[in-house]
Amino acid sequence: TKQCKAIDYSQAAPDGPWEGDGYQRRRDVRLELAKYLISIQRFSQARTQLLVASGNAPNQPKVQLQIAGMLEQCQSQADALQIYRTLAKQRDPSWQALAGAGRTAYQLGQFVLAHHYLDRALYARGFATQPITVQAAIRKMQSTTSQILALYPSTDLTIRERARRI
C-alpha cells in the first residue's frame, strides 16, 4: 500500500547521503517519521525511531523534551521517564522536565519518585506562568501522591507506625 511505501522510504531516508547538517537532518526525519507512526498508532515503530533520535540529540534539552513527550504518546512511559530524569538532573532544570518526570513516574506507579519531581515542578521557574489547567493537573497529581505516601507503610518506618498507617 501507499502507506507502507511511505514508511519504507522514510525509514531509509536517514541512511542516505546528506550534505551539510546531515546529523540534524537525519534526526529531524526520524522525528517526522515518528510523528506519522504515532498518528497511525504504530507505537512500537515510533518508539524505535524516537530512541535513535534521542541518541542523536544528547545535549539538546528542547529536542529531548519533545522526544520524551512523543514517547509518552507511544505509551512508552519508562523511556520518557528516563529522558525526563536526565533533564531534571541538569542545573536549573525546566519545569517541563520536572513535571514530565513526575507525571510519568506517577503513571508507572512510582509514587515516591513522582512526589519528588512533582513537588519540584511546583516551584520551578516558569511553572507559575503556565495555564491554570496545567498547574491544576500537576497540583492534583502531587496531592494524590502525598495522600498515597501518607498511607503507604514504608519499610523505613517503625513497626508501630507501619501498623498505624495500615
mmCIF file of C-alpha atoms in Angstrom:
data_model
loop_
_atom_site.group_PDB
_atom_site.id
_atom_site.type_symbol
_atom_site.label_atom_id
_atom_site.label_comp_id
_atom_site.label_asym_id
_atom_site.label_seq_id
_atom_site.Cartn_x
_atom_site.Cartn_y
_atom_site.Cartn_z
ATOM 1 C CA THR A 1 0.000 0.000 0.000
ATOM 2 C CA LYS A 2 0.982 3.646 -0.319
ATOM 3 C CA GLN A 3 1.192 3.925 3.464
ATOM 4 C CA CYS A 4 3.727 1.110 3.707
ATOM 5 C CA LYS A 5 5.832 2.557 0.860
ATOM 6 C CA ALA A 6 5.891 5.974 2.562
ATOM 7 C CA ILE A 7 7.069 4.366 5.798
ATOM 8 C CA ASP A 8 9.729 2.350 3.967
ATOM 9 C CA TYR A 9 11.059 5.455 2.184
ATOM 10 C CA SER A 10 11.059 7.459 5.415
ATOM 11 C CA GLN A 11 12.891 4.704 7.274
ATOM 12 C CA ALA A 12 15.540 4.551 4.569
ATOM 13 C CA ALA A 13 15.979 8.336 4.335
ATOM 14 C CA PRO A 14 18.216 8.781 7.426
ATOM 15 C CA ASP A 15 20.675 6.276 5.992
ATOM 16 C CA GLY A 16 21.094 8.184 2.746
ATOM 17 C CA PRO A 17 23.808 10.720 1.966
ATOM 18 C CA TRP A 18 23.196 14.147 3.485
ATOM 19 C CA GLU A 19 25.218 17.258 2.885
ATOM 20 C CA GLY A 20 25.695 19.989 5.445
ATOM 21 C CA ASP A 21 23.818 19.362 8.676
ATOM 22 C CA GLY A 22 23.293 15.670 7.986
ATOM 23 C CA TYR A 23 23.306 14.781 11.656
ATOM 24 C CA GLN A 24 20.473 17.181 12.421
ATOM 25 C CA ARG A 25 18.546 16.388 9.239
ATOM 26 C CA ARG A 26 18.630 12.668 9.978
ATOM 27 C CA ARG A 27 17.233 13.345 13.440
ATOM 28 C CA ASP A 28 14.527 15.599 12.020
ATOM 29 C CA VAL A 29 13.496 12.928 9.504
ATOM 30 C CA ARG A 30 13.276 10.381 12.326
ATOM 31 C CA LEU A 31 11.120 12.743 14.391
ATOM 32 C CA GLU A 32 8.828 13.405 11.438
ATOM 33 C CA LEU A 33 8.514 9.676 10.787
ATOM 34 C CA ALA A 34 7.797 9.068 14.477
ATOM 35 C CA LYS A 35 5.009 11.677 14.412
ATOM 36 C CA TYR A 36 3.483 9.933 11.437
ATOM 37 C CA LEU A 37 3.800 6.490 13.038
ATOM 38 C CA ILE A 38 2.138 7.804 16.196
ATOM 39 C CA SER A 39 -0.721 9.219 14.130
ATOM 40 C CA ILE A 40 -1.399 5.757 12.658
ATOM 41 C CA GLN A 41 -0.825 4.102 16.053
ATOM 42 C CA ARG A 42 2.311 2.176 15.186
ATOM 43 C CA PHE A 43 3.760 2.898 18.580
ATOM 44 C CA SER A 44 6.492 0.275 18.609
ATOM 45 C CA GLN A 45 7.989 1.534 15.351
ATOM 46 C CA ALA A 46 7.660 5.154 16.521
ATOM 47 C CA ARG A 47 9.387 4.287 19.798
ATOM 48 C CA THR A 48 12.351 2.847 17.911
ATOM 49 C CA GLN A 49 12.721 5.989 15.801
ATOM 50 C CA LEU A 50 12.436 8.197 18.886
ATOM 51 C CA LEU A 51 15.077 6.296 20.827
ATOM 52 C CA VAL A 52 17.512 6.604 17.922
ATOM 53 C CA ALA A 53 16.682 10.321 17.572
ATOM 54 C CA SER A 54 17.236 10.774 21.306
ATOM 55 C CA GLY A 55 20.721 9.347 20.965
ATOM 56 C CA ASN A 56 21.355 11.896 18.216
ATOM 57 C CA ALA A 57 20.457 14.863 20.450
ATOM 58 C CA PRO A 58 22.272 14.243 23.738
ATOM 59 C CA ASN A 59 22.940 17.893 24.599
ATOM 60 C CA GLN A 60 19.746 19.454 23.282
ATOM 61 C CA PRO A 61 17.194 19.743 26.126
ATOM 62 C CA LYS A 62 14.400 21.142 23.929
ATOM 63 C CA VAL A 63 14.692 18.258 21.490
ATOM 64 C CA GLN A 64 14.908 15.774 24.365
ATOM 65 C CA LEU A 65 11.707 17.239 25.882
ATOM 66 C CA GLN A 66 9.973 16.853 22.530
ATOM 67 C CA ILE A 67 11.147 13.243 22.237
ATOM 68 C CA ALA A 68 10.075 12.409 25.794
ATOM 69 C CA GLY A 69 6.621 13.842 25.102
ATOM 70 C CA MET A 70 6.334 11.773 21.947
ATOM 71 C CA LEU A 71 7.441 8.666 23.849
ATOM 72 C CA GLU A 72 4.552 9.295 26.232
ATOM 73 C CA GLN A 73 2.232 9.365 23.209
ATOM 74 C CA CYS A 74 3.724 5.984 22.217
ATOM 75 C CA GLN A 75 2.737 4.658 25.634
ATOM 76 C CA SER A 76 6.405 4.272 26.496
ATOM 77 C CA GLN A 77 6.387 5.989 29.878
ATOM 78 C CA ALA A 78 9.507 4.215 31.140
ATOM 79 C CA ASP A 79 11.584 5.541 28.234
ATOM 80 C CA ALA A 80 10.096 9.025 28.642
ATOM 81 C CA LEU A 81 10.829 8.930 32.380
ATOM 82 C CA GLN A 82 14.470 8.117 31.705
ATOM 83 C CA ILE A 83 14.829 11.167 29.454
ATOM 84 C CA TYR A 84 12.929 13.449 31.838
ATOM 85 C CA ARG A 85 15.082 12.310 34.772
ATOM 86 C CA THR A 86 18.254 13.014 32.811
ATOM 87 C CA LEU A 87 16.974 16.503 32.025
ATOM 88 C CA ALA A 88 15.905 17.032 35.651
ATOM 89 C CA LYS A 89 19.494 16.386 36.799
ATOM 90 C CA GLN A 90 20.738 19.422 34.917
ATOM 91 C CA ARG A 91 21.460 22.643 36.694
ATOM 92 C CA ASP A 92 18.229 24.666 36.948
ATOM 93 C CA PRO A 93 16.025 22.127 35.132
ATOM 94 C CA SER A 94 12.907 23.287 33.321
ATOM 95 C CA TRP A 95 9.529 22.822 34.935
ATOM 96 C CA GLN A 96 8.578 20.688 31.911
ATOM 97 C CA ALA A 97 11.332 18.163 32.658
ATOM 98 C CA LEU A 98 10.368 18.020 36.338
ATOM 99 C CA ALA A 99 6.644 17.762 35.604
ATOM 100 C CA GLY A 100 7.297 15.151 32.905
ATOM 101 C CA ALA A 101 9.376 13.048 35.289
ATOM 102 C CA GLY A 102 6.674 13.365 37.941
ATOM 103 C CA ARG A 103 3.846 12.590 35.540
ATOM 104 C CA THR A 104 5.494 9.516 34.014
ATOM 105 C CA ALA A 105 6.618 8.192 37.402
ATOM 106 C CA TYR A 106 3.020 8.654 38.580
ATOM 107 C CA GLN A 107 1.696 6.720 35.578
ATOM 108 C CA LEU A 108 4.173 3.936 36.342
ATOM 109 C CA GLY A 109 3.048 3.773 39.981
ATOM 110 C CA GLN A 110 6.378 5.065 41.292
ATOM 111 C CA PHE A 111 4.754 7.438 43.769
ATOM 112 C CA VAL A 112 7.812 8.328 45.868
ATOM 113 C CA LEU A 113 9.653 9.402 42.731
ATOM 114 C CA ALA A 114 6.557 11.116 41.327
ATOM 115 C CA HIS A 115 6.063 13.100 44.532
ATOM 116 C CA HIS A 116 9.695 14.240 44.465
ATOM 117 C CA TYR A 117 9.548 15.547 40.895
ATOM 118 C CA LEU A 118 6.035 16.994 41.070
ATOM 119 C CA ASP A 119 6.942 18.891 44.222
ATOM 120 C CA ARG A 120 9.992 20.342 42.493
ATOM 121 C CA ALA A 121 7.921 21.225 39.407
ATOM 122 C CA LEU A 122 5.530 23.316 41.507
ATOM 123 C CA TYR A 123 8.381 25.635 42.492
ATOM 124 C CA ALA A 124 10.356 25.604 39.256
ATOM 125 C CA ARG A 125 10.890 28.760 37.262
ATOM 126 C CA GLY A 126 8.178 29.192 34.643
ATOM 127 C CA PHE A 127 5.580 26.972 36.308
ATOM 128 C CA ALA A 128 3.521 29.917 37.608
ATOM 129 C CA THR A 129 3.131 31.265 34.064
ATOM 130 C CA GLN A 130 1.541 28.066 32.759
ATOM 131 C CA PRO A 131 -2.191 27.813 32.066
ATOM 132 C CA ILE A 132 -4.341 27.203 35.139
ATOM 133 C CA THR A 133 -5.378 23.774 33.803
ATOM 134 C CA VAL A 134 -1.747 22.657 33.571
ATOM 135 C CA GLN A 135 -0.984 23.948 37.064
ATOM 136 C CA ALA A 136 -4.106 22.277 38.452
ATOM 137 C CA ALA A 137 -3.215 18.907 36.903
ATOM 138 C CA ILE A 138 0.287 18.980 38.409
ATOM 139 C CA ARG A 139 -1.069 20.062 41.811
ATOM 140 C CA LYS A 140 -3.682 17.306 41.742
ATOM 141 C CA MET A 141 -1.103 14.608 40.961
ATOM 142 C CA GLN A 142 1.199 15.977 43.660
ATOM 143 C CA SER A 143 -1.669 15.975 46.185
ATOM 144 C CA THR A 144 -2.603 12.417 45.240
ATOM 145 C CA THR A 145 0.978 11.234 45.681
ATOM 146 C CA SER A 146 1.044 12.907 49.105
ATOM 147 C CA GLN A 147 -2.109 11.038 50.089
ATOM 148 C CA ILE A 148 -0.805 7.723 48.781
ATOM 149 C CA LEU A 149 2.516 8.154 50.562
ATOM 150 C CA ALA A 150 0.761 9.041 53.821
ATOM 151 C CA LEU A 151 -0.975 5.666 53.657
ATOM 152 C CA TYR A 152 1.995 3.723 52.327
ATOM 153 C CA PRO A 153 3.501 1.507 55.021
ATOM 154 C CA SER A 154 7.120 2.305 54.191
ATOM 155 C CA THR A 155 9.780 -0.098 55.412
ATOM 156 C CA ASP A 156 11.678 2.938 56.751
ATOM 157 C CA LEU A 157 9.027 3.385 59.447
ATOM 158 C CA THR A 158 8.894 1.660 62.803
ATOM 159 C CA ILE A 159 6.673 -1.383 63.056
ATOM 160 C CA ARG A 160 4.232 0.573 65.218
ATOM 161 C CA GLU A 161 3.975 3.427 62.671
ATOM 162 C CA ARG A 162 3.537 0.976 59.785
ATOM 163 C CA ALA A 163 0.732 -0.796 61.651
ATOM 164 C CA ARG A 164 -0.957 2.544 62.410
ATOM 165 C CA ARG A 165 -0.909 3.533 58.739
ATOM 166 C CA ILE A 166 -2.212 0.183 57.576
#
